[in-house]
Structure formats: C-alpha cells, structure tokens
C-alpha cells in the first residue's frame, strides 16, 4: 500500500482534513493507495503559500532554475522503477509501457532545462535617445491538474515548463493515480527550493477548488467536461487557462494502401494502453476497395493481444482504469450493436476480477453512431466504410473534437489535402504515432486550447512586458 502525503508551503504531511480516498488496482480490485483529501481551506492556504514563494523563484537566474530542473530529472530517474510500478498498480498500464512513460517524462524535464535559459525577449527600434525592449516574465502561480492515463509523462511536461520559466506550481494529480503523483512530487521537491512546488490531493472537488482560486494559470489535461468547467472558472478569476481535453481521433484509410499494413497501424492506434491515450484512434473510415481485407487483418491483430485476469503484468493489453469506465466502453459497444453494427471480435465482459476489456473490432458502423461520434477511451475500433477519400476526409472533419487525426495514403496530393483540411491540432500521415522532438500543437473545439508541449509551452507559462526607457529631460544618456 502507498500512503500519500500532501506538500503545502514546503511542509510534507500538511492538510488532508477532508477525509481519505482509497485507490484500487484495476487488475484485481485490491486496494493499493490511501490518499488524503484537501479541504477548500487547505487549497486556499496552499495558494497563499505559493504566492509568498513566487517572487524569489521568479527572481532566480534562468540558468539556476535550469540546473535545478536537471537535478530534478536526476531524482526522477533514480525513482523511475518505483514510479513505473506505482503507475501500473494504480491505473493498469503494463509495466513496460509505464517505464516508457517515466522515461518520456525524464526526457521532457531535461528538454525544458535546456530550452529555458535560451529564451529571451526582443529589442525594439524606437527613438535614438530611448531604449525599448520586450522581456519575458513568469506568470506567477500555476495550478497543474493532470490525468491518470500517462501520469508521469504529462505531469513532467506541465511542471517542467512552468518551473523553468520561473513559476511556482500547485500540482494536483488525478485521484486515480495519486501515489504516482506523490512519488513524482517527492523526487522534484528534492531539487527545488521549499515552497516552489506544492502537492494537493483528492477528487474532483479539490481540482474545482483549486481552479476557482486566484491563481495566474490553470493547466489541465483531462476530460472535456472538466476542461469546460475550468474554463468557466478562469473566466471568473481572470486566470489564463491551458486545456488539452477529450478527443475522438479519426483514421482515414485510402484506396490503394496495403490493408495488412493499414491494419497494423490501426491496431496500434486503437489498442495501445487499452485505448486510453489522448490521441488514440477512436474511429476508422476505410475505403470500400480495401475494407474487407483491412477488417479481417484488424480482427486478427485484435485477437492476438493477450488480455484478462491473472495475466503477467507485462501483457500487451492491460485493464481499463476501473470498472465504471469499462461499463462506459461496453455500453457504447452494446448501443452500436443495437443500432445495427456488428462485433467482429471482443465486445464481451471477461469473467473474473479487474476491469479488463478485450480488443474489440466493430464493423458496419455509421458515422452518426455514438460509438463513432463520442469519445470512448477504450480498446475499441469502430469501422465505417466510405466510397471515396473525400468522403472519409469529410467524415473525419465532422466532429465536436479537434485533437489529432491520421491518414494512411500513397497519394501525396491526398496527404496535402488532409493536413490542410482537417480541423485538428495534429495531422499524422502514414503513422498513427511519432513525430520530431519539440513538436507542439493547439487542440481545437472540444479538445481544448493553448499549446501543449514543445518550446511553445514555455511561452504559454510566460508573459511579455514592453519597456520604454528615455534619458531624463529628453536628452541623451
């Protein structure tokens, strides 16, 4: 069992008068974590303490902040195995995948440690007797509210960028992965001055209390519904709001592509991390010319994935985060079948403990079905057959979300049409995952706002000040 403690104003073990939560292992239902719940008063005190620490950290030289972040990355690396094991125990990610998420987080911390001191303002060309420039400054107090599906990688992105730009951070990890957040905060705190990082734990009520405080930035990765509530809170307080929220990312399979290769890409996009990835493939539009062979190959790949209670925790397909979420996923599949879709494989609730759900392929879907239109966040591949690339592109663009999209095509003109016409933050051609280091995108519509990741995230956590200095009396210096 992990016993989580909060960090408020540089003091570990502070607060927690709001009661206690227990997190259960989604593989077998056993309790793994006890976590204190912060009260609204404790949240307010944490914000006040952070405000008191903000000026000194903002005044620290950028190179010193970067060095501290490098030391923090070293501390996270030393705790990597423990972090991976906690992630697996709390949300079910297979251990190898959990280790990959921790490694990605460490890399992100080091990236921001390198980029932070390199940023600067710019000189303006004004009167010869004056000095005009623009200087970047930290925004102040950042509330970072992070998700459970890749807790270390996502948290390191937000925390690293906010800290290296001179902000103090109030960190609220998901109530489904609080021990992972606690272990990460312990590692980071070793390298930071007291008060620069605080850890607040608990459920949605704690996140809502934090978003409603007089902070300068609220950065949230999670559901669209929560993101909209945070945006409304930011409108009341004046905080800048950064959101990466839900999605229903499409995959368009063009005519003429190898259906076996396309099925491999689709299986990776739909089933990695049991479909619990922000940019997972959640709907597939496949050209009629290759549809039959594509679906047959996708079914074969789904059936090859190991899943179920009692499996080695290195299995390719771990459990969903909890049974409530599994019920949501299965409910969408069941509704689609009732509306005329056909389950080709999967689609059943396994016997035994845990929140496992098999890799599921659903054919004969229509674009208007809830399974296609809404976010599923599970290992489900709904397939819609289209008669042209234009139809696939049109359906892919027709969504309340705008996170990412993938197109598999051998046509360069179709590739260019895709990135120009798809109203999403990220377009991937011929690979469901991947991209150069430093890439950043702005999600759209129900998927959020503001840059996530990349060098641009440093700008999001900074504010620019224009400065005009003249010689006294209008003379010369």
mmCIF file with all atom_site columns, C-alpha atoms in Angstrom, residues 107-278:
data_model
loop_
_atom_site.group_PDB
_atom_site.id
_atom_site.type_symbol
_atom_site.label_atom_id
_atom_site.label_alt_id
_atom_site.label_comp_id
_atom_site.label_asym_id
_atom_site.label_entity_id
_atom_site.label_seq_id
_atom_site.pdbx_PDB_ins_code
_atom_site.Cartn_x
_atom_site.Cartn_y
_atom_site.Cartn_z
_atom_site.occupancy
_atom_site.B_iso_or_equiv
_atom_site.pdbx_formal_charge
_atom_site.auth_seq_id
_atom_site.auth_comp_id
_atom_site.auth_asym_id
_atom_site.auth_atom_id
_atom_site.pdbx_PDB_model_num
ATOM 1   C CA . UNK A 1 107 ? 13.361  13.435 -21.252 1.00 0.00 ? 107 UNK A CA 1
ATOM 2   C CA . UNK A 1 108 ? 10.828  16.245 -21.161 1.00 0.00 ? 108 UNK A CA 1
ATOM 3   C CA . UNK A 1 109 ? 12.279  17.661 -17.943 1.00 0.00 ? 109 UNK A CA 1
ATOM 4   C CA . UNK A 1 110 ? 15.744  17.680 -19.494 1.00 0.00 ? 110 UNK A CA 1
ATOM 5   C CA . UNK A 1 111 ? 14.417  19.266 -22.685 1.00 0.00 ? 111 UNK A CA 1
ATOM 6   C CA . UNK A 1 112 ? 12.894  22.160 -20.760 1.00 0.00 ? 112 UNK A CA 1
ATOM 7   C CA . UNK A 1 113 ? 16.005  22.501 -18.607 1.00 0.00 ? 113 UNK A CA 1
ATOM 8   C CA . UNK A 1 114 ? 17.970  23.060 -21.817 1.00 0.00 ? 114 UNK A CA 1
ATOM 9   C CA . UNK A 1 115 ? 15.427  25.330 -23.513 1.00 0.00 ? 115 UNK A CA 1
ATOM 10  C CA . UNK A 1 116 ? 14.570  27.528 -20.527 1.00 0.00 ? 116 UNK A CA 1
ATOM 11  C CA . UNK A 1 117 ? 17.721  29.671 -20.330 1.00 0.00 ? 117 UNK A CA 1
ATOM 12  C CA . UNK A 1 118 ? 17.839  30.070 -24.114 1.00 0.00 ? 118 UNK A CA 1
ATOM 13  C CA . UNK A 1 119 ? 14.636  32.054 -24.261 1.00 0.00 ? 119 UNK A CA 1
ATOM 14  C CA . UNK A 1 120 ? 14.702  35.831 -24.254 1.00 0.00 ? 120 UNK A CA 1
ATOM 15  C CA . UNK A 1 121 ? 12.782  38.921 -25.209 1.00 0.00 ? 121 UNK A CA 1
ATOM 16  C CA . UNK A 1 122 ? 13.485  41.208 -28.138 1.00 0.00 ? 122 UNK A CA 1
ATOM 17  C CA . UNK A 1 123 ? 14.816  44.680 -28.717 1.00 0.00 ? 123 UNK A CA 1
ATOM 18  C CA . UNK A 1 124 ? 12.554  47.267 -30.346 1.00 0.00 ? 124 UNK A CA 1
ATOM 19  C CA . UNK A 1 125 ? 13.698  50.108 -32.580 1.00 0.00 ? 125 UNK A CA 1
ATOM 20  C CA . UNK A 1 126 ? 12.488  53.375 -31.067 1.00 0.00 ? 126 UNK A CA 1
ATOM 21  C CA . UNK A 1 127 ? 13.917  56.841 -30.661 1.00 0.00 ? 127 UNK A CA 1
ATOM 22  C CA . UNK A 1 128 ? 17.734  57.112 -30.673 1.00 0.00 ? 128 UNK A CA 1
ATOM 23  C CA . UNK A 1 129 ? 17.651  58.519 -27.148 1.00 0.00 ? 129 UNK A CA 1
ATOM 24  C CA . UNK A 1 130 ? 15.483  55.708 -25.766 1.00 0.00 ? 130 UNK A CA 1
ATOM 25  C CA . UNK A 1 131 ? 15.803  52.028 -25.013 1.00 0.00 ? 131 UNK A CA 1
ATOM 26  C CA . UNK A 1 132 ? 12.837  49.841 -25.938 1.00 0.00 ? 132 UNK A CA 1
ATOM 27  C CA . UNK A 1 133 ? 12.581  46.117 -25.394 1.00 0.00 ? 133 UNK A CA 1
ATOM 28  C CA . UNK A 1 134 ? 10.211  43.305 -24.539 1.00 0.00 ? 134 UNK A CA 1
ATOM 29  C CA . UNK A 1 135 ? 11.032  40.997 -21.638 1.00 0.00 ? 135 UNK A CA 1
ATOM 30  C CA . UNK A 1 136 ? 9.547   37.631 -20.757 1.00 0.00 ? 136 UNK A CA 1
ATOM 31  C CA . UNK A 1 137 ? 8.399   37.158 -17.166 1.00 0.00 ? 137 UNK A CA 1
ATOM 32  C CA . UNK A 1 138 ? 6.836   34.248 -15.300 1.00 0.00 ? 138 UNK A CA 1
ATOM 33  C CA . UNK A 1 139 ? 3.094   34.466 -14.852 1.00 0.00 ? 139 UNK A CA 1
ATOM 34  C CA . UNK A 1 140 ? 3.308   33.637 -11.139 1.00 0.00 ? 140 UNK A CA 1
ATOM 35  C CA . UNK A 1 141 ? 1.264   30.810 -9.613  1.00 0.00 ? 141 UNK A CA 1
ATOM 36  C CA . UNK A 1 142 ? 0.356   27.844 -11.833 1.00 0.00 ? 142 UNK A CA 1
ATOM 37  C CA . UNK A 1 143 ? -2.240  25.216 -10.961 1.00 0.00 ? 143 UNK A CA 1
ATOM 38  C CA . UNK A 1 144 ? -1.443  21.980 -12.827 1.00 0.00 ? 144 UNK A CA 1
ATOM 39  C CA . UNK A 1 145 ? -4.297  19.442 -12.857 1.00 0.00 ? 145 UNK A CA 1
ATOM 40  C CA . UNK A 1 146 ? -3.128  16.259 -14.551 1.00 0.00 ? 146 UNK A CA 1
ATOM 41  C CA . UNK A 1 147 ? -4.672  12.986 -15.819 1.00 0.00 ? 147 UNK A CA 1
ATOM 42  C CA . UNK A 1 148 ? -4.278  9.324  -14.947 1.00 0.00 ? 148 UNK A CA 1
ATOM 43  C CA . UNK A 1 149 ? -3.680  7.771  -18.355 1.00 0.00 ? 149 UNK A CA 1
ATOM 44  C CA . UNK A 1 150 ? 0.013   8.735  -18.671 1.00 0.00 ? 150 UNK A CA 1
ATOM 45  C CA . UNK A 1 151 ? 0.597   10.441 -15.342 1.00 0.00 ? 151 UNK A CA 1
ATOM 46  C CA . UNK A 1 152 ? 4.384   10.892 -15.301 1.00 0.00 ? 152 UNK A CA 1
ATOM 47  C CA . UNK A 1 153 ? 4.927   11.990 -18.894 1.00 0.00 ? 153 UNK A CA 1
ATOM 48  C CA . UNK A 1 154 ? 2.086   14.517 -18.888 1.00 0.00 ? 154 UNK A CA 1
ATOM 49  C CA . UNK A 1 155 ? 2.906   15.893 -15.433 1.00 0.00 ? 155 UNK A CA 1
ATOM 50  C CA . UNK A 1 156 ? 6.579   16.352 -16.285 1.00 0.00 ? 156 UNK A CA 1
ATOM 51  C CA . UNK A 1 157 ? 5.618   18.373 -19.346 1.00 0.00 ? 157 UNK A CA 1
ATOM 52  C CA . UNK A 1 158 ? 3.441   20.839 -17.452 1.00 0.00 ? 158 UNK A CA 1
ATOM 53  C CA . UNK A 1 159 ? 5.571   21.001 -14.312 1.00 0.00 ? 159 UNK A CA 1
ATOM 54  C CA . UNK A 1 160 ? 8.879   21.253 -16.150 1.00 0.00 ? 160 UNK A CA 1
ATOM 55  C CA . UNK A 1 161 ? 7.773   24.080 -18.432 1.00 0.00 ? 161 UNK A CA 1
ATOM 56  C CA . UNK A 1 162 ? 6.104   26.014 -15.619 1.00 0.00 ? 162 UNK A CA 1
ATOM 57  C CA . UNK A 1 163 ? 9.027   25.701 -13.206 1.00 0.00 ? 163 UNK A CA 1
ATOM 58  C CA . UNK A 1 164 ? 11.862  26.533 -15.590 1.00 0.00 ? 164 UNK A CA 1
ATOM 59  C CA . UNK A 1 165 ? 10.087  29.722 -16.664 1.00 0.00 ? 165 UNK A CA 1
ATOM 60  C CA . UNK A 1 166 ? 10.045  30.894 -13.045 1.00 0.00 ? 166 UNK A CA 1
ATOM 61  C CA . UNK A 1 167 ? 6.531   29.992 -11.920 1.00 0.00 ? 167 UNK A CA 1
ATOM 62  C CA . UNK A 1 168 ? 5.638   28.269 -8.671  1.00 0.00 ? 168 UNK A CA 1
ATOM 63  C CA . UNK A 1 169 ? 3.338   25.283 -9.083  1.00 0.00 ? 169 UNK A CA 1
ATOM 64  C CA . UNK A 1 170 ? 0.381   23.788 -7.245  1.00 0.00 ? 170 UNK A CA 1
ATOM 65  C CA . UNK A 1 171 ? 0.236   20.207 -8.526  1.00 0.00 ? 171 UNK A CA 1
ATOM 66  C CA . UNK A 1 172 ? -2.994  18.221 -8.318  1.00 0.00 ? 172 UNK A CA 1
ATOM 67  C CA . UNK A 1 173 ? -2.603  14.707 -9.808  1.00 0.00 ? 173 UNK A CA 1
ATOM 68  C CA . UNK A 1 174 ? -5.603  12.612 -10.757 1.00 0.00 ? 174 UNK A CA 1
ATOM 69  C CA . UNK A 1 175 ? -7.385  10.910 -7.881  1.00 0.00 ? 175 UNK A CA 1
ATOM 70  C CA . UNK A 1 176 ? -6.871  7.661  -9.804  1.00 0.00 ? 176 UNK A CA 1
ATOM 71  C CA . UNK A 1 177 ? -3.056  7.939  -9.749  1.00 0.00 ? 177 UNK A CA 1
ATOM 72  C CA . UNK A 1 178 ? -2.238  9.913  -6.587  1.00 0.00 ? 178 UNK A CA 1
ATOM 73  C CA . UNK A 1 179 ? 0.682   7.744  -5.446  1.00 0.00 ? 179 UNK A CA 1
ATOM 74  C CA . UNK A 1 180 ? 2.335   8.232  -8.823  1.00 0.00 ? 180 UNK A CA 1
ATOM 75  C CA . UNK A 1 181 ? 1.913   11.998 -8.420  1.00 0.00 ? 181 UNK A CA 1
ATOM 76  C CA . UNK A 1 182 ? 3.187   11.850 -4.846  1.00 0.00 ? 182 UNK A CA 1
ATOM 77  C CA . UNK A 1 183 ? 6.320   9.925  -5.836  1.00 0.00 ? 183 UNK A CA 1
ATOM 78  C CA . UNK A 1 184 ? 6.957   12.380 -8.666  1.00 0.00 ? 184 UNK A CA 1
ATOM 79  C CA . UNK A 1 185 ? 6.496   15.383 -6.375  1.00 0.00 ? 185 UNK A CA 1
ATOM 80  C CA . UNK A 1 186 ? 8.862   13.852 -3.795  1.00 0.00 ? 186 UNK A CA 1
ATOM 81  C CA . UNK A 1 187 ? 11.542  13.478 -6.453  1.00 0.00 ? 187 UNK A CA 1
ATOM 82  C CA . UNK A 1 188 ? 11.089  17.000 -7.809  1.00 0.00 ? 188 UNK A CA 1
ATOM 83  C CA . UNK A 1 189 ? 10.982  18.552 -4.349  1.00 0.00 ? 189 UNK A CA 1
ATOM 84  C CA . UNK A 1 190 ? 14.478  17.229 -3.598  1.00 0.00 ? 190 UNK A CA 1
ATOM 85  C CA . UNK A 1 191 ? 15.897  19.632 -6.190  1.00 0.00 ? 191 UNK A CA 1
ATOM 86  C CA . UNK A 1 192 ? 13.696  22.692 -5.658  1.00 0.00 ? 192 UNK A CA 1
ATOM 87  C CA . UNK A 1 193 ? 13.607  25.412 -3.003  1.00 0.00 ? 193 UNK A CA 1
ATOM 88  C CA . UNK A 1 194 ? 10.932  24.909 -0.362  1.00 0.00 ? 194 UNK A CA 1
ATOM 89  C CA . UNK A 1 195 ? 7.544   26.253 -1.419  1.00 0.00 ? 195 UNK A CA 1
ATOM 90  C CA . UNK A 1 196 ? 8.190   26.264 -5.167  1.00 0.00 ? 196 UNK A CA 1
ATOM 91  C CA . UNK A 1 197 ? 6.179   23.058 -5.631  1.00 0.00 ? 197 UNK A CA 1
ATOM 92  C CA . UNK A 1 198 ? 3.096   22.041 -3.651  1.00 0.00 ? 198 UNK A CA 1
ATOM 93  C CA . UNK A 1 199 ? 1.101   18.813 -3.907  1.00 0.00 ? 199 UNK A CA 1
ATOM 94  C CA . UNK A 1 200 ? -2.656  18.781 -3.306  1.00 0.00 ? 200 UNK A CA 1
ATOM 95  C CA . UNK A 1 201 ? -4.594  15.524 -3.486  1.00 0.00 ? 201 UNK A CA 1
ATOM 96  C CA . UNK A 1 202 ? -8.189  14.412 -3.621  1.00 0.00 ? 202 UNK A CA 1
ATOM 97  C CA . UNK A 1 203 ? -11.042 14.150 -6.078  1.00 0.00 ? 203 UNK A CA 1
ATOM 98  C CA . UNK A 1 204 ? -12.819 16.460 -8.461  1.00 0.00 ? 204 UNK A CA 1
ATOM 99  C CA . UNK A 1 205 ? -13.864 18.796 -5.663  1.00 0.00 ? 205 UNK A CA 1
ATOM 100 C CA . UNK A 1 206 ? -10.206 19.572 -4.913  1.00 0.00 ? 206 UNK A CA 1
ATOM 101 C CA . UNK A 1 207 ? -9.499  20.336 -8.572  1.00 0.00 ? 207 UNK A CA 1
ATOM 102 C CA . UNK A 1 208 ? -12.554 22.586 -8.716  1.00 0.00 ? 208 UNK A CA 1
ATOM 103 C CA . UNK A 1 209 ? -11.479 24.427 -5.563  1.00 0.00 ? 209 UNK A CA 1
ATOM 104 C CA . UNK A 1 210 ? -8.003  24.938 -6.992  1.00 0.00 ? 210 UNK A CA 1
ATOM 105 C CA . UNK A 1 211 ? -9.295  26.175 -10.358 1.00 0.00 ? 211 UNK A CA 1
ATOM 106 C CA . UNK A 1 212 ? -11.520 28.645 -8.546  1.00 0.00 ? 212 UNK A CA 1
ATOM 107 C CA . UNK A 1 213 ? -8.646  30.237 -6.615  1.00 0.00 ? 213 UNK A CA 1
ATOM 108 C CA . UNK A 1 214 ? -6.824  33.444 -7.574  1.00 0.00 ? 214 UNK A CA 1
ATOM 109 C CA . UNK A 1 215 ? -4.043  31.717 -9.484  1.00 0.00 ? 215 UNK A CA 1
ATOM 110 C CA . UNK A 1 216 ? -2.411  33.025 -12.653 1.00 0.00 ? 216 UNK A CA 1
ATOM 111 C CA . UNK A 1 217 ? -2.602  29.913 -14.847 1.00 0.00 ? 217 UNK A CA 1
ATOM 112 C CA . UNK A 1 218 ? -4.670  26.749 -14.726 1.00 0.00 ? 218 UNK A CA 1
ATOM 113 C CA . UNK A 1 219 ? -3.233  23.988 -16.931 1.00 0.00 ? 219 UNK A CA 1
ATOM 114 C CA . UNK A 1 220 ? -5.444  20.928 -17.285 1.00 0.00 ? 220 UNK A CA 1
ATOM 115 C CA . UNK A 1 221 ? -5.139  17.695 -19.229 1.00 0.00 ? 221 UNK A CA 1
ATOM 116 C CA . UNK A 1 222 ? -8.232  15.517 -18.923 1.00 0.00 ? 222 UNK A CA 1
ATOM 117 C CA . UNK A 1 223 ? -11.870 15.309 -19.908 1.00 0.00 ? 223 UNK A CA 1
ATOM 118 C CA . UNK A 1 224 ? -13.722 17.887 -21.976 1.00 0.00 ? 224 UNK A CA 1
ATOM 119 C CA . UNK A 1 225 ? -16.414 18.328 -19.323 1.00 0.00 ? 225 UNK A CA 1
ATOM 120 C CA . UNK A 1 226 ? -13.818 19.152 -16.656 1.00 0.00 ? 226 UNK A CA 1
ATOM 121 C CA . UNK A 1 227 ? -11.971 21.416 -19.076 1.00 0.00 ? 227 UNK A CA 1
ATOM 122 C CA . UNK A 1 228 ? -15.105 23.445 -19.728 1.00 0.00 ? 228 UNK A CA 1
ATOM 123 C CA . UNK A 1 229 ? -15.716 23.841 -16.001 1.00 0.00 ? 229 UNK A CA 1
ATOM 124 C CA . UNK A 1 230 ? -12.122 25.046 -15.577 1.00 0.00 ? 230 UNK A CA 1
ATOM 125 C CA . UNK A 1 231 ? -12.517 27.494 -18.476 1.00 0.00 ? 231 UNK A CA 1
ATOM 126 C CA . UNK A 1 232 ? -15.619 28.917 -16.787 1.00 0.00 ? 232 UNK A CA 1
ATOM 127 C CA . UNK A 1 233 ? -13.709 29.278 -13.513 1.00 0.00 ? 233 UNK A CA 1
ATOM 128 C CA . UNK A 1 234 ? -10.875 31.022 -15.335 1.00 0.00 ? 234 UNK A CA 1
ATOM 129 C CA . UNK A 1 235 ? -13.339 33.472 -16.850 1.00 0.00 ? 235 UNK A CA 1
ATOM 130 C CA . UNK A 1 236 ? -14.404 34.415 -13.311 1.00 0.00 ? 236 UNK A CA 1
ATOM 131 C CA . UNK A 1 237 ? -10.911 34.713 -11.806 1.00 0.00 ? 237 UNK A CA 1
ATOM 132 C CA . UNK A 1 238 ? -9.020  36.036 -14.822 1.00 0.00 ? 238 UNK A CA 1
ATOM 133 C CA . UNK A 1 239 ? -6.575  33.110 -14.867 1.00 0.00 ? 239 UNK A CA 1
ATOM 134 C CA . UNK A 1 240 ? -5.054  32.017 -18.156 1.00 0.00 ? 240 UNK A CA 1
ATOM 135 C CA . UNK A 1 241 ? -6.395  28.557 -18.982 1.00 0.00 ? 241 UNK A CA 1
ATOM 136 C CA . UNK A 1 242 ? -4.493  25.871 -20.910 1.00 0.00 ? 242 UNK A CA 1
ATOM 137 C CA . UNK A 1 243 ? -6.527  22.812 -21.848 1.00 0.00 ? 243 UNK A CA 1
ATOM 138 C CA . UNK A 1 244 ? -5.836  19.508 -23.552 1.00 0.00 ? 244 UNK A CA 1
ATOM 139 C CA . UNK A 1 245 ? -9.100  17.638 -23.318 1.00 0.00 ? 245 UNK A CA 1
ATOM 140 C CA . UNK A 1 246 ? -11.049 14.805 -24.901 1.00 0.00 ? 246 UNK A CA 1
ATOM 141 C CA . UNK A 1 247 ? -10.923 13.651 -28.461 1.00 0.00 ? 247 UNK A CA 1
ATOM 142 C CA . UNK A 1 248 ? -12.347 11.213 -30.955 1.00 0.00 ? 248 UNK A CA 1
ATOM 143 C CA . UNK A 1 249 ? -9.427  10.987 -33.329 1.00 0.00 ? 249 UNK A CA 1
ATOM 144 C CA . UNK A 1 250 ? -10.115 9.620  -36.805 1.00 0.00 ? 250 UNK A CA 1
ATOM 145 C CA . UNK A 1 251 ? -8.062  7.321  -39.029 1.00 0.00 ? 251 UNK A CA 1
ATOM 146 C CA . UNK A 1 252 ? -8.718  7.572  -42.774 1.00 0.00 ? 252 UNK A CA 1
ATOM 147 C CA . UNK A 1 253 ? -7.570  4.578  -44.847 1.00 0.00 ? 253 UNK A CA 1
ATOM 148 C CA . UNK A 1 254 ? -7.271  5.459  -48.530 1.00 0.00 ? 254 UNK A CA 1
ATOM 149 C CA . UNK A 1 255 ? -7.745  3.156  -51.500 1.00 0.00 ? 255 UNK A CA 1
ATOM 150 C CA . UNK A 1 256 ? -4.590  1.541  -52.800 1.00 0.00 ? 256 UNK A CA 1
ATOM 151 C CA . UNK A 1 257 ? -2.806  1.148  -49.463 1.00 0.00 ? 257 UNK A CA 1
ATOM 152 C CA . UNK A 1 258 ? -1.683  -2.243 -48.212 1.00 0.00 ? 258 UNK A CA 1
ATOM 153 C CA . UNK A 1 259 ? -4.602  -3.353 -45.989 1.00 0.00 ? 259 UNK A CA 1
ATOM 154 C CA . UNK A 1 260 ? -2.337  -5.520 -43.814 1.00 0.00 ? 260 UNK A CA 1
ATOM 155 C CA . UNK A 1 261 ? -0.028  -2.608 -43.049 1.00 0.00 ? 261 UNK A CA 1
ATOM 156 C CA . UNK A 1 262 ? -3.021  -0.321 -42.516 1.00 0.00 ? 262 UNK A CA 1
ATOM 157 C CA . UNK A 1 263 ? -4.482  -2.801 -40.012 1.00 0.00 ? 263 UNK A CA 1
ATOM 158 C CA . UNK A 1 264 ? -1.181  -2.855 -38.108 1.00 0.00 ? 264 UNK A CA 1
ATOM 159 C CA . UNK A 1 265 ? -1.320  0.935  -37.810 1.00 0.00 ? 265 UNK A CA 1
ATOM 160 C CA . UNK A 1 266 ? -4.970  0.855  -36.785 1.00 0.00 ? 266 UNK A CA 1
ATOM 161 C CA . UNK A 1 267 ? -4.360  -1.807 -34.128 1.00 0.00 ? 267 UNK A CA 1
ATOM 162 C CA . UNK A 1 268 ? -1.529  0.258  -32.649 1.00 0.00 ? 268 UNK A CA 1
ATOM 163 C CA . UNK A 1 269 ? -3.634  3.401  -32.633 1.00 0.00 ? 269 UNK A CA 1
ATOM 164 C CA . UNK A 1 270 ? -6.751  1.767  -31.179 1.00 0.00 ? 270 UNK A CA 1
ATOM 165 C CA . UNK A 1 271 ? -5.328  -0.697 -28.669 1.00 0.00 ? 271 UNK A CA 1
ATOM 166 C CA . UNK A 1 272 ? -2.116  0.804  -27.226 1.00 0.00 ? 272 UNK A CA 1
ATOM 167 C CA . UNK A 1 273 ? -2.568  1.448  -23.480 1.00 0.00 ? 273 UNK A CA 1
ATOM 168 C CA . UNK A 1 274 ? -6.002  -0.216 -23.861 1.00 0.00 ? 274 UNK A CA 1
ATOM 169 C CA . UNK A 1 275 ? -7.086  2.768  -25.946 1.00 0.00 ? 275 UNK A CA 1
ATOM 170 C CA . UNK A 1 276 ? -6.543  5.130  -23.008 1.00 0.00 ? 276 UNK A CA 1
ATOM 171 C CA . UNK A 1 277 ? -4.409  7.663  -24.881 1.00 0.00 ? 277 UNK A CA 1
ATOM 172 C CA . UNK A 1 278 ? -5.485  11.222 -25.675 1.00 0.00 ? 278 UNK A CA 1
#
